[in-house]
């Protein structure tokens, strides 16, 4: 059973995950337009991941007998710039999401909501991976700099990323 406050906070997180999906979908379109198919693929897989995060919370609220309430999704900022700038913006956004997940965990502890504490552990771990992926790509892009060949090679590497649904959602 979820408290009203917890339900509202989880609904807020659905919206943030949906915004993340929207943001990465837009970044993917930007990369396609710029002729960077591999980067576009990476962001489209990220879009799929974010949708699955939103659905995980959606299913959890339903399972707990809470009411899912969907809010408007904000427009992404556009003007994404270079691949390096895009990944720096992605990392910044993921740090914001990590903070939001940690605030949910704080609330679950405050409310002695043991089920939600356990449910959120998956997201805590996932955020470590999200930030690590972005940091790795930022490091590679810094190494490559403005070298067109390096960007081309990295684009080919990112072409291979595929979406794996989280356990229980296959
Ligand atoms: Fe859902 O992890 Fe990114 O935002």
PDB file of C-alpha atoms and ligand atoms in Angstrom:
ATOM      1  CA  UNK A   1       0.000   0.000   0.000  1.00  0.00           C
ATOM      2  CA  UNK A   2       1.389   3.361  -1.033  1.00  0.00           C
ATOM      3  CA  UNK A   3       0.808   6.614   0.815  1.00  0.00           C
ATOM      4  CA  UNK A   4      -0.617   9.529  -1.145  1.00  0.00           C
ATOM      5  CA  UNK A   5       2.692  11.361  -0.886  1.00  0.00           C
ATOM      6  CA  UNK A   6       4.675   8.349  -2.130  1.00  0.00           C
ATOM      7  CA  UNK A   7       2.216   7.810  -5.002  1.00  0.00           C
ATOM      8  CA  UNK A   8       2.516  11.439  -6.034  1.00  0.00           C
ATOM      9  CA  UNK A   9       6.319  11.277  -5.902  1.00  0.00           C
ATOM     10  CA  UNK A  10       6.380   8.073  -7.979  1.00  0.00           C
ATOM     11  CA  UNK A  11       4.019   9.647 -10.529  1.00  0.00           C
ATOM     12  CA  UNK A  12       6.451  12.567 -10.699  1.00  0.00           C
ATOM     13  CA  UNK A  13       9.236  10.103 -11.433  1.00  0.00           C
ATOM     14  CA  UNK A  14       7.212   8.544 -14.288  1.00  0.00           C
ATOM     15  CA  UNK A  15       7.081  12.017 -15.803  1.00  0.00           C
ATOM     16  CA  UNK A  16      10.834  12.514 -15.393  1.00  0.00           C
ATOM     17  CA  UNK A  17      11.564   9.156 -17.046  1.00  0.00           C
ATOM     18  CA  UNK A  18       9.174  10.031 -19.890  1.00  0.00           C
ATOM     19  CA  UNK A  19      10.931  13.367 -20.300  1.00  0.00           C
ATOM     20  CA  UNK A  20      14.273  11.521 -20.404  1.00  0.00           C
ATOM     21  CA  UNK A  21      12.872   9.323 -23.187  1.00  0.00           C
ATOM     22  CA  UNK A  22      11.636  12.400 -25.059  1.00  0.00           C
ATOM     23  CA  UNK A  23      14.986  14.152 -24.640  1.00  0.00           C
ATOM     24  CA  UNK A  24      16.987  11.187 -25.962  1.00  0.00           C
ATOM     25  CA  UNK A  25      14.540  10.654 -28.822  1.00  0.00           C
ATOM     26  CA  UNK A  26      15.138  14.272 -29.827  1.00  0.00           C
ATOM     27  CA  UNK A  27      18.905  13.851 -29.507  1.00  0.00           C
ATOM     28  CA  UNK A  28      18.635  10.752 -31.700  1.00  0.00           C
ATOM     29  CA  UNK A  29      16.798  12.753 -34.375  1.00  0.00           C
ATOM     30  CA  UNK A  30      19.473  15.450 -34.170  1.00  0.00           C
ATOM     31  CA  UNK A  31      22.244  12.862 -34.677  1.00  0.00           C
ATOM     32  CA  UNK A  32      20.408  11.319 -37.648  1.00  0.00           C
ATOM     33  CA  UNK A  33      20.107  14.766 -39.203  1.00  0.00           C
ATOM     34  CA  UNK A  34      23.843  15.320 -38.685  1.00  0.00           C
ATOM     35  CA  UNK A  35      24.655  12.002 -40.417  1.00  0.00           C
ATOM     36  CA  UNK A  36      25.764  10.270 -37.203  1.00  0.00           C
ATOM     37  CA  UNK A  37      23.768   7.026 -37.437  1.00  0.00           C
ATOM     38  CA  UNK A  38      25.669   5.257 -34.648  1.00  0.00           C
ATOM     39  CA  UNK A  39      25.129   8.107 -32.173  1.00  0.00           C
ATOM     40  CA  UNK A  40      21.476   8.203 -33.279  1.00  0.00           C
ATOM     41  CA  UNK A  41      21.225   4.477 -32.502  1.00  0.00           C
ATOM     42  CA  UNK A  42      22.789   4.943 -29.065  1.00  0.00           C
ATOM     43  CA  UNK A  43      20.258   7.641 -28.162  1.00  0.00           C
ATOM     44  CA  UNK A  44      17.346   5.622 -29.564  1.00  0.00           C
ATOM     45  CA  UNK A  45      18.339   2.656 -27.356  1.00  0.00           C
ATOM     46  CA  UNK A  46      18.519   5.127 -24.473  1.00  0.00           C
ATOM     47  CA  UNK A  47      14.992   6.276 -25.360  1.00  0.00           C
ATOM     48  CA  UNK A  48      13.809   2.639 -25.122  1.00  0.00           C
ATOM     49  CA  UNK A  49      15.540   2.235 -21.750  1.00  0.00           C
ATOM     50  CA  UNK A  50      13.832   5.335 -20.396  1.00  0.00           C
ATOM     51  CA  UNK A  51      10.433   4.157 -21.579  1.00  0.00           C
ATOM     52  CA  UNK A  52      11.036   0.871 -19.769  1.00  0.00           C
ATOM     53  CA  UNK A  53      11.987   2.784 -16.596  1.00  0.00           C
ATOM     54  CA  UNK A  54       8.730   4.754 -16.788  1.00  0.00           C
ATOM     55  CA  UNK A  55       6.771   1.524 -17.309  1.00  0.00           C
ATOM     56  CA  UNK A  56       8.491  -0.161 -14.370  1.00  0.00           C
ATOM     57  CA  UNK A  57       7.191   2.580 -12.064  1.00  0.00           C
ATOM     58  CA  UNK A  58       3.788   2.584 -13.787  1.00  0.00           C
ATOM     59  CA  UNK A  59       3.441  -1.172 -13.170  1.00  0.00           C
ATOM     60  CA  UNK A  60       4.606  -0.835  -9.573  1.00  0.00           C
ATOM     61  CA  UNK A  61       2.023   1.859  -8.725  1.00  0.00           C
ATOM     62  CA  UNK A  62      -0.695  -0.296 -10.299  1.00  0.00           C
ATOM     63  CA  UNK A  63       0.458  -3.414  -8.453  1.00  0.00           C
ATOM     64  CA  UNK A  64       0.323  -1.513  -5.176  1.00  0.00           C
ATOM     65  CA  UNK A  65      -3.232  -0.357  -5.848  1.00  0.00           C
ATOM     66  CA  UNK A  66      -2.181   3.276  -6.367  1.00  0.00           C
ATOM     67  CA  UNK A  67      -3.499   5.650  -9.009  1.00  0.00           C
ATOM     68  CA  UNK A  68      -1.217   6.442 -11.928  1.00  0.00           C
ATOM     69  CA  UNK A  69      -1.525  10.115 -12.869  1.00  0.00           C
ATOM     70  CA  UNK A  70       0.218  11.268 -16.036  1.00  0.00           C
ATOM     71  CA  UNK A  71       1.478  14.822 -16.379  1.00  0.00           C
ATOM     72  CA  UNK A  72       2.459  16.897 -19.435  1.00  0.00           C
ATOM     73  CA  UNK A  73       5.909  16.169 -20.817  1.00  0.00           C
ATOM     74  CA  UNK A  74       8.171  19.196 -21.177  1.00  0.00           C
ATOM     75  CA  UNK A  75       9.652  20.110 -24.559  1.00  0.00           C
ATOM     76  CA  UNK A  76      13.349  19.165 -24.879  1.00  0.00           C
ATOM     77  CA  UNK A  77      15.709  22.143 -25.319  1.00  0.00           C
ATOM     78  CA  UNK A  78      16.967  21.336 -28.868  1.00  0.00           C
ATOM     79  CA  UNK A  79      20.213  22.996 -30.100  1.00  0.00           C
ATOM     80  CA  UNK A  80      22.222  20.016 -28.938  1.00  0.00           C
ATOM     81  CA  UNK A  81      25.594  20.994 -30.398  1.00  0.00           C
ATOM     82  CA  UNK A  82      28.529  18.602 -30.804  1.00  0.00           C
ATOM     83  CA  UNK A  83      28.511  14.937 -29.698  1.00  0.00           C
ATOM     84  CA  UNK A  84      30.685  15.918 -26.710  1.00  0.00           C
ATOM     85  CA  UNK A  85      28.242  18.648 -25.693  1.00  0.00           C
ATOM     86  CA  UNK A  86      25.364  16.186 -26.066  1.00  0.00           C
ATOM     87  CA  UNK A  87      26.969  13.652 -23.749  1.00  0.00           C
ATOM     88  CA  UNK A  88      27.869  16.357 -21.243  1.00  0.00           C
ATOM     89  CA  UNK A  89      24.196  17.422 -21.266  1.00  0.00           C
ATOM     90  CA  UNK A  90      23.177  13.756 -20.937  1.00  0.00           C
ATOM     91  CA  UNK A  91      25.421  13.257 -17.897  1.00  0.00           C
ATOM     92  CA  UNK A  92      24.046  16.418 -16.291  1.00  0.00           C
ATOM     93  CA  UNK A  93      20.506  15.186 -16.875  1.00  0.00           C
ATOM     94  CA  UNK A  94      21.299  11.734 -15.451  1.00  0.00           C
ATOM     95  CA  UNK A  95      22.830  13.340 -12.339  1.00  0.00           C
ATOM     96  CA  UNK A  96      19.527  15.176 -11.903  1.00  0.00           C
ATOM     97  CA  UNK A  97      17.649  11.857 -12.260  1.00  0.00           C
ATOM     98  CA  UNK A  98      19.980  10.163  -9.751  1.00  0.00           C
ATOM     99  CA  UNK A  99      19.229  12.936  -7.244  1.00  0.00           C
ATOM    100  CA  UNK A 100      15.512  12.480  -7.858  1.00  0.00           C
ATOM    101  CA  UNK A 101      15.750   8.700  -7.270  1.00  0.00           C
ATOM    102  CA  UNK A 102      17.698   9.295  -4.060  1.00  0.00           C
ATOM    103  CA  UNK A 103      14.976  11.687  -2.864  1.00  0.00           C
ATOM    104  CA  UNK A 104      12.406   8.943  -3.494  1.00  0.00           C
ATOM    105  CA  UNK A 105      14.517   6.533  -1.429  1.00  0.00           C
ATOM    106  CA  UNK A 106      14.701   9.134   1.374  1.00  0.00           C
ATOM    107  CA  UNK A 107      10.914   9.420   1.317  1.00  0.00           C
ATOM    108  CA  UNK A 108      10.463   5.626   1.358  1.00  0.00           C
ATOM    109  CA  UNK A 109      12.720   5.451   4.446  1.00  0.00           C
ATOM    110  CA  UNK A 110      10.922   8.352   6.102  1.00  0.00           C
ATOM    111  CA  UNK A 111       7.598   6.578   5.576  1.00  0.00           C
ATOM    112  CA  UNK A 112       8.943   3.134   6.562  1.00  0.00           C
ATOM    113  CA  UNK A 113       7.679   1.953   3.165  1.00  0.00           C
ATOM    114  CA  UNK A 114       9.777  -1.233   2.922  1.00  0.00           C
ATOM    115  CA  UNK A 115       8.334  -2.413  -0.399  1.00  0.00           C
ATOM    116  CA  UNK A 116       9.156   0.857  -2.161  1.00  0.00           C
ATOM    117  CA  UNK A 117      12.640   0.884  -0.621  1.00  0.00           C
ATOM    118  CA  UNK A 118      13.300  -2.520  -2.221  1.00  0.00           C
ATOM    119  CA  UNK A 119      11.644  -1.501  -5.499  1.00  0.00           C
ATOM    120  CA  UNK A 120      13.859   1.589  -5.778  1.00  0.00           C
ATOM    121  CA  UNK A 121      17.098  -0.340  -5.279  1.00  0.00           C
ATOM    122  CA  UNK A 122      16.989  -1.349  -8.953  1.00  0.00           C
ATOM    123  CA  UNK A 123      16.900   2.331  -9.952  1.00  0.00           C
ATOM    124  CA  UNK A 124      19.757   3.247  -7.606  1.00  0.00           C
ATOM    125  CA  UNK A 125      21.953   0.624  -9.292  1.00  0.00           C
ATOM    126  CA  UNK A 126      20.730   1.577 -12.764  1.00  0.00           C
ATOM    127  CA  UNK A 127      21.731   5.207 -12.220  1.00  0.00           C
ATOM    128  CA  UNK A 128      25.313   4.154 -11.418  1.00  0.00           C
ATOM    129  CA  UNK A 129      25.421   2.455 -14.823  1.00  0.00           C
ATOM    130  CA  UNK A 130      23.761   5.393 -16.603  1.00  0.00           C
ATOM    131  CA  UNK A 131      26.336   7.869 -15.300  1.00  0.00           C
ATOM    132  CA  UNK A 132      29.240   5.473 -15.936  1.00  0.00           C
ATOM    133  CA  UNK A 133      28.181   5.046 -19.591  1.00  0.00           C
ATOM    134  CA  UNK A 134      28.048   8.808 -20.083  1.00  0.00           C
ATOM    135  CA  UNK A 135      31.402   9.369 -18.368  1.00  0.00           C
ATOM    136  CA  UNK A 136      33.001   6.703 -20.569  1.00  0.00           C
ATOM    137  CA  UNK A 137      31.697   8.318 -23.759  1.00  0.00           C
ATOM    138  CA  UNK A 138      32.712  11.801 -22.606  1.00  0.00           C
ATOM    139  CA  UNK A 139      36.264  10.502 -21.995  1.00  0.00           C
ATOM    140  CA  UNK A 140      36.372   8.912 -25.473  1.00  0.00           C
ATOM    141  CA  UNK A 141      35.022  12.051 -27.156  1.00  0.00           C
ATOM    142  CA  UNK A 142      37.615  14.175 -25.369  1.00  0.00           C
ATOM    143  CA  UNK A 143      40.350  11.846 -26.615  1.00  0.00           C
ATOM    144  CA  UNK A 144      39.041  12.030 -30.165  1.00  0.00           C
ATOM    145  CA  UNK A 145      38.619  15.822 -30.116  1.00  0.00           C
ATOM    146  CA  UNK A 146      37.888  17.230 -33.579  1.00  0.00           C
ATOM    147  CA  UNK A 147      39.390  14.260 -35.423  1.00  0.00           C
ATOM    148  CA  UNK A 148      36.812  13.235 -38.052  1.00  0.00           C
ATOM    149  CA  UNK A 149      38.214   9.694 -38.287  1.00  0.00           C
ATOM    150  CA  UNK A 150      37.892   9.239 -34.540  1.00  0.00           C
ATOM    151  CA  UNK A 151      34.258  10.428 -34.594  1.00  0.00           C
ATOM    152  CA  UNK A 152      33.602   8.075 -37.514  1.00  0.00           C
ATOM    153  CA  UNK A 153      35.075   5.099 -35.620  1.00  0.00           C
ATOM    154  CA  UNK A 154      33.111   5.947 -32.486  1.00  0.00           C
ATOM    155  CA  UNK A 155      29.944   6.307 -34.553  1.00  0.00           C
ATOM    156  CA  UNK A 156      30.477   2.765 -35.851  1.00  0.00           C
ATOM    157  CA  UNK A 157      31.012   1.464 -32.324  1.00  0.00           C
ATOM    158  CA  UNK A 158      27.765   3.055 -31.087  1.00  0.00           C
ATOM    159  CA  UNK A 159      25.880   1.489 -33.991  1.00  0.00           C
ATOM    160  CA  UNK A 160      26.198  -1.883 -32.208  1.00  0.00           C
ATOM    161  CA  UNK A 161      24.308  -0.911 -29.040  1.00  0.00           C
ATOM    162  CA  UNK A 162      21.066  -2.851 -28.603  1.00  0.00           C
ATOM    163  CA  UNK A 163      18.205  -2.579 -26.147  1.00  0.00           C
ATOM    164  CA  UNK A 164      17.898  -5.274 -23.493  1.00  0.00           C
ATOM    165  CA  UNK A 165      14.674  -5.040 -21.486  1.00  0.00           C
ATOM    166  CA  UNK A 166      15.205  -5.067 -17.709  1.00  0.00           C
ATOM    167  CA  UNK A 167      14.619  -8.453 -15.996  1.00  0.00           C
ATOM    168  CA  UNK A 168      10.911  -9.199 -15.721  1.00  0.00           C
ATOM    169  CA  UNK A 169      10.008  -7.072 -18.746  1.00  0.00           C
ATOM    170  CA  UNK A 170      11.232  -9.335 -21.564  1.00  0.00           C
TER     171      UNK A 170
HETATM  172 FE1  LIG B   1      15.857   6.419 -16.318  1.00  0.00          FE
HETATM  173  O1  LIG B   1      17.637   6.629 -16.231  1.00  0.00           O
HETATM  174 FE2  LIG B   1      18.085   7.918 -17.430  1.00  0.00          FE
HETATM  175  O2  LIG B   1      16.921   9.210 -17.038  1.00  0.00           O
END
